[in-house]
Amino acid sequence: MNKVVIVTGSQRGIGRATIIEFASRGYDVVIDYIEEEERALCLKELVEKEYGVRALAIKADVREENDVDKMVKKVIDEFGRIDVLVNNAGIAIDKEFADRTISDFRDTINTNLIGPYIVAKRVGEEMLKNKSGKIVNISSTNGINAFFPTSLDYDASKAGLINLTHNLALQFAPYINVNAIAPGWVNTEMNKDLPQDLIDDETSKIYLGRFAEPEEIAKVIAFLASDDARYINSEIIKVDGGY
């Protein structure tokens, strides 16, 4: 029986690459999305045909408990288990400090921090039934040592996610490993419209001289979910090419 992974926000970017990486390793995959259904369904078809695994594409907003409950129930009904959760769903609202609204701040915290808590709490209940599971939260170097006032709510949410990771690891011990990775700059659609001068400046600070590709981040996620990482717990791994 294949292991099962849920990746939130997985119709594009790092999430999409992560679905493909797990499918290539023989996992049955759950593609979570709240928009761009066509992308999600195309990804479902791709992994089913390319890797011969089972795939579900489920519309679920991680900020809504009812959506998360329905998603988890559907996964258990279909696959009978959840082995890995990747909390990847997130938003970034880049605005000048003076233009940022309280609503912007709330939306970011709700999606990037409260959402992962809701999903981890619900999925953790299922994992504990089997006394086994891996949770990987996708934080950011913005939550550690790369700060931008134009994204201060994003930075705060990712710092909060790091703290949440440590607490969940303690809460779910000894049965569920909970870790996080903190990517630096990645070539995703979220970053495609950045000003070229910012891209050039930030690239100059990266030891490897380039942004990461989503597939490179996905491989680290898959490693943390593997048996090779069974003694890694409550860790935050920076994946930033040196910065």
Short mmCIF file of C-alpha atoms in Angstrom, two decimals:
data_model
loop_
_atom_site.label_atom_id
_atom_site.label_comp_id
_atom_site.label_asym_id
_atom_site.label_seq_id
_atom_site.Cartn_x
_atom_site.Cartn_y
_atom_site.Cartn_z
CA MET A 1 0.00 0.00 0.00
CA ASN A 2 1.38 3.39 -1.00
CA LYS A 3 2.02 6.08 1.57
CA VAL A 4 -0.21 9.15 1.31
CA VAL A 5 0.82 12.81 1.33
CA ILE A 6 -1.28 15.97 1.51
CA VAL A 7 0.35 19.11 0.12
CA THR A 8 -1.63 22.30 0.73
CA GLY A 9 -1.60 25.00 -1.91
CA SER A 10 -0.19 22.56 -4.42
CA GLN A 11 -1.47 23.61 -7.82
CA ARG A 12 1.62 25.70 -8.58
CA GLY A 13 5.16 26.61 -7.47
CA ILE A 14 6.82 24.71 -4.65
CA GLY A 15 3.59 22.83 -3.92
CA ARG A 16 3.30 21.52 -7.48
CA ALA A 17 6.95 20.46 -7.53
CA THR A 18 6.42 18.70 -4.19
CA ILE A 19 3.43 16.73 -5.49
CA ILE A 20 5.51 15.56 -8.46
CA GLU A 21 8.47 14.66 -6.24
CA PHE A 22 6.36 12.53 -3.89
CA ALA A 23 4.53 10.89 -6.81
CA SER A 24 7.89 9.97 -8.33
CA ARG A 25 8.69 8.22 -5.04
CA GLY A 26 5.48 6.16 -5.17
CA TYR A 27 3.26 8.18 -2.84
CA ASP A 28 -0.44 8.63 -3.45
CA VAL A 29 -0.94 12.40 -3.45
CA VAL A 30 -3.57 14.91 -2.39
CA ILE A 31 -3.54 18.20 -4.30
CA ASP A 32 -5.17 20.97 -2.27
CA TYR A 33 -6.29 24.20 -3.94
CA ILE A 34 -8.77 27.04 -3.51
CA GLU A 35 -8.59 28.43 -7.04
CA GLU A 36 -7.20 27.45 -10.44
CA GLU A 37 -9.06 24.14 -10.48
CA GLU A 38 -7.88 23.44 -14.03
CA ARG A 39 -4.24 23.54 -12.91
CA ALA A 40 -4.98 21.16 -10.05
CA LEU A 41 -6.80 18.71 -12.31
CA CYS A 42 -4.01 18.83 -14.90
CA LEU A 43 -1.50 18.04 -12.17
CA LYS A 44 -3.67 15.16 -10.98
CA GLU A 45 -3.78 13.73 -14.49
CA LEU A 46 -0.02 14.20 -14.93
CA VAL A 47 1.04 12.26 -11.84
CA GLU A 48 -1.50 9.50 -12.40
CA LYS A 49 -0.28 8.92 -15.96
CA GLU A 50 3.42 9.51 -15.36
CA TYR A 51 3.89 7.67 -12.07
CA GLY A 52 0.90 5.34 -11.79
CA VAL A 53 -0.12 6.64 -8.37
CA ARG A 54 -3.56 7.62 -7.15
CA ALA A 55 -4.27 11.32 -6.82
CA LEU A 56 -7.03 13.46 -5.39
CA ALA A 57 -7.57 17.13 -6.21
CA ILE A 58 -9.58 18.74 -3.42
CA LYS A 59 -10.78 22.32 -3.14
CA ALA A 60 -10.22 23.30 0.48
CA ASP A 61 -9.38 26.63 2.10
CA VAL A 62 -6.90 25.93 4.90
CA ARG A 63 -8.27 28.94 6.81
CA GLU A 64 -11.67 27.27 7.15
CA GLU A 65 -12.07 24.43 9.66
CA ASN A 66 -15.06 22.97 7.82
CA ASP A 67 -13.09 22.80 4.57
CA VAL A 68 -10.19 21.10 6.31
CA ASP A 69 -12.48 18.60 8.05
CA LYS A 70 -14.11 17.70 4.74
CA MET A 71 -10.74 17.34 3.01
CA VAL A 72 -9.35 15.04 5.69
CA LYS A 73 -12.50 12.93 5.73
CA LYS A 74 -12.35 12.56 1.96
CA VAL A 75 -8.71 11.51 2.10
CA ILE A 76 -9.35 8.93 4.83
CA ASP A 77 -12.41 7.60 2.99
CA GLU A 78 -10.38 7.25 -0.22
CA PHE A 79 -6.95 6.17 1.02
CA GLY A 80 -7.51 5.10 4.63
CA ARG A 81 -4.45 6.90 5.96
CA ILE A 82 -2.31 10.07 5.92
CA ASP A 83 1.43 9.59 6.26
CA VAL A 84 2.76 13.03 5.40
CA LEU A 85 1.44 16.58 5.57
CA VAL A 86 3.22 19.43 3.83
CA ASN A 87 1.88 22.79 5.00
CA ASN A 88 2.76 24.80 1.91
CA ALA A 89 -0.24 27.09 1.29
CA GLY A 90 0.71 30.72 1.73
CA ILE A 91 0.27 34.23 0.44
CA ALA A 92 2.45 37.32 0.21
CA ILE A 93 0.98 40.80 -0.15
CA ASP A 94 3.87 43.10 -0.99
CA LYS A 95 3.04 46.74 -0.27
CA GLU A 96 4.82 49.77 1.05
CA PHE A 97 4.47 50.07 4.82
CA ALA A 98 2.24 53.15 4.60
CA ASP A 99 -0.12 51.39 2.18
CA ARG A 100 -0.56 48.17 4.14
CA THR A 101 -3.93 47.63 5.79
CA ILE A 102 -4.93 45.71 8.89
CA SER A 103 -7.00 43.50 6.57
CA ASP A 104 -3.83 42.63 4.60
CA PHE A 105 -2.09 41.67 7.83
CA ARG A 106 -4.99 39.50 9.01
CA ASP A 107 -5.28 37.73 5.65
CA THR A 108 -1.59 36.87 5.70
CA ILE A 109 -1.58 35.57 9.28
CA ASN A 110 -4.79 33.60 8.71
CA THR A 111 -3.36 31.86 5.65
CA ASN A 112 0.29 31.44 6.58
CA LEU A 113 0.02 30.65 10.29
CA ILE A 114 -3.51 29.84 11.44
CA GLY A 115 -4.12 27.71 8.33
CA PRO A 116 -1.15 25.40 9.00
CA TYR A 117 -2.27 25.08 12.62
CA ILE A 118 -5.79 24.05 11.60
CA VAL A 119 -4.55 21.46 9.10
CA ALA A 120 -1.80 20.08 11.37
CA LYS A 121 -4.21 19.72 14.28
CA ARG A 122 -6.75 17.80 12.20
CA VAL A 123 -4.25 15.66 10.27
CA GLY A 124 -2.29 15.05 13.47
CA GLU A 125 -5.37 13.40 14.99
CA GLU A 126 -5.34 10.86 12.15
CA MET A 127 -1.60 10.29 12.34
CA LEU A 128 -1.75 9.65 16.07
CA LYS A 129 -4.24 6.83 15.47
CA ASN A 130 -1.44 5.04 13.60
CA LYS A 131 1.30 6.36 15.91
CA SER A 132 3.22 7.53 12.86
CA GLY A 133 3.50 10.58 10.64
CA LYS A 134 5.61 13.40 9.23
CA ILE A 135 4.66 17.06 9.05
CA VAL A 136 6.79 19.53 7.10
CA ASN A 137 5.94 23.22 7.37
CA ILE A 138 7.13 25.61 4.69
CA SER A 139 8.47 28.67 6.45
CA SER A 140 10.96 31.13 4.94
CA THR A 141 14.25 32.84 5.59
CA ASN A 142 12.00 35.89 5.98
CA GLY A 143 11.12 34.41 9.35
CA ILE A 144 14.78 34.11 10.35
CA ASN A 145 17.21 36.63 8.92
CA ALA A 146 15.84 38.22 5.73
CA PHE A 147 13.55 41.10 6.57
CA PHE A 148 11.61 43.45 4.29
CA PRO A 149 9.20 46.10 5.63
CA THR A 150 7.22 45.67 2.39
CA SER A 151 6.38 42.14 3.58
CA LEU A 152 6.47 42.52 7.35
CA ASP A 153 3.24 40.54 7.84
CA TYR A 154 4.63 37.69 5.72
CA ASP A 155 7.87 37.78 7.73
CA ALA A 156 5.91 37.69 11.00
CA SER A 157 3.75 34.79 9.81
CA LYS A 158 6.78 32.74 8.81
CA ALA A 159 8.50 33.42 12.14
CA GLY A 160 5.30 32.29 13.85
CA LEU A 161 5.28 29.13 11.76
CA ILE A 162 8.76 28.30 13.01
CA ASN A 163 7.57 28.61 16.60
CA LEU A 164 4.48 26.55 15.77
CA THR A 165 6.75 23.84 14.34
CA HIS A 166 8.65 23.49 17.62
CA ASN A 167 5.44 23.37 19.65
CA LEU A 168 3.77 20.81 17.39
CA ALA A 169 6.85 18.60 17.54
CA LEU A 170 6.56 18.61 21.32
CA GLN A 171 2.80 18.12 21.29
CA PHE A 172 2.91 15.16 18.89
CA ALA A 173 6.02 13.48 20.33
CA PRO A 174 7.10 10.74 20.07
CA TYR A 175 4.95 9.59 17.15
CA ILE A 176 4.96 12.47 14.65
CA ASN A 177 8.07 14.23 13.39
CA VAL A 178 7.41 17.92 12.79
CA ASN A 179 10.02 19.97 10.97
CA ALA A 180 10.15 23.05 8.79
CA ILE A 181 12.23 24.26 5.93
CA ALA A 182 12.98 27.91 5.33
CA PRO A 183 13.56 28.55 1.64
CA GLY A 184 15.24 31.70 0.45
CA TRP A 185 14.48 33.12 -2.98
CA VAL A 186 12.84 30.60 -5.32
CA ASN A 187 11.91 30.89 -9.00
CA THR A 188 8.14 30.73 -8.58
CA GLU A 189 5.25 32.66 -10.06
CA MET A 190 4.96 34.53 -6.77
CA ASN A 191 8.34 36.11 -7.51
CA LYS A 192 8.13 36.49 -11.29
CA ASP A 193 7.03 40.15 -11.19
CA LEU A 194 9.71 41.37 -8.80
CA PRO A 195 11.60 44.47 -9.98
CA GLN A 196 14.72 43.45 -11.87
CA ASP A 197 16.93 45.64 -9.70
CA LEU A 198 15.69 43.78 -6.61
CA ILE A 199 16.32 40.41 -8.28
CA ASP A 200 19.86 41.48 -9.22
CA ASP A 201 20.58 42.84 -5.76
CA GLU A 202 19.28 39.77 -3.94
CA THR A 203 21.03 37.38 -6.34
CA SER A 204 24.31 39.12 -5.58
CA LYS A 205 23.87 38.20 -1.89
CA ILE A 206 23.35 34.48 -2.57
CA TYR A 207 26.56 32.45 -2.42
CA LEU A 208 25.44 30.21 -5.28
CA GLY A 209 24.55 33.25 -7.39
CA ARG A 210 20.99 32.26 -8.33
CA PHE A 211 17.47 31.68 -7.05
CA ALA A 212 16.48 28.10 -6.21
CA GLU A 213 14.26 26.04 -8.47
CA PRO A 214 11.05 24.66 -6.90
CA GLU A 215 12.26 21.12 -7.52
CA GLU A 216 15.29 21.71 -5.30
CA ILE A 217 13.04 22.72 -2.42
CA ALA A 218 10.76 19.73 -3.05
CA LYS A 219 13.65 17.29 -2.67
CA VAL A 220 14.44 18.62 0.81
CA ILE A 221 10.78 18.30 1.78
CA ALA A 222 10.70 14.72 0.55
CA PHE A 223 13.88 13.93 2.47
CA LEU A 224 12.35 15.18 5.73
CA ALA A 225 9.33 12.97 5.09
CA SER A 226 11.49 9.90 4.41
CA ASP A 227 12.74 7.19 6.75
CA ASP A 228 16.25 8.59 6.26
CA ALA A 229 15.14 11.59 8.36
CA ARG A 230 13.40 9.62 11.09
CA TYR A 231 15.65 11.06 13.82
CA ILE A 232 15.25 14.66 12.68
CA ASN A 233 12.56 16.44 14.69
CA SER A 234 11.68 20.04 15.62
CA GLU A 235 14.30 21.37 13.19
CA ILE A 236 14.27 24.36 10.87
CA ILE A 237 16.40 23.80 7.77
CA LYS A 238 17.40 26.82 5.71
CA VAL A 239 17.52 26.18 1.97
CA ASP A 240 18.80 29.45 0.59
CA GLY A 241 21.97 28.72 -1.35
CA GLY A 242 23.94 30.61 1.30
CA TYR A 243 22.89 34.21 1.97
#
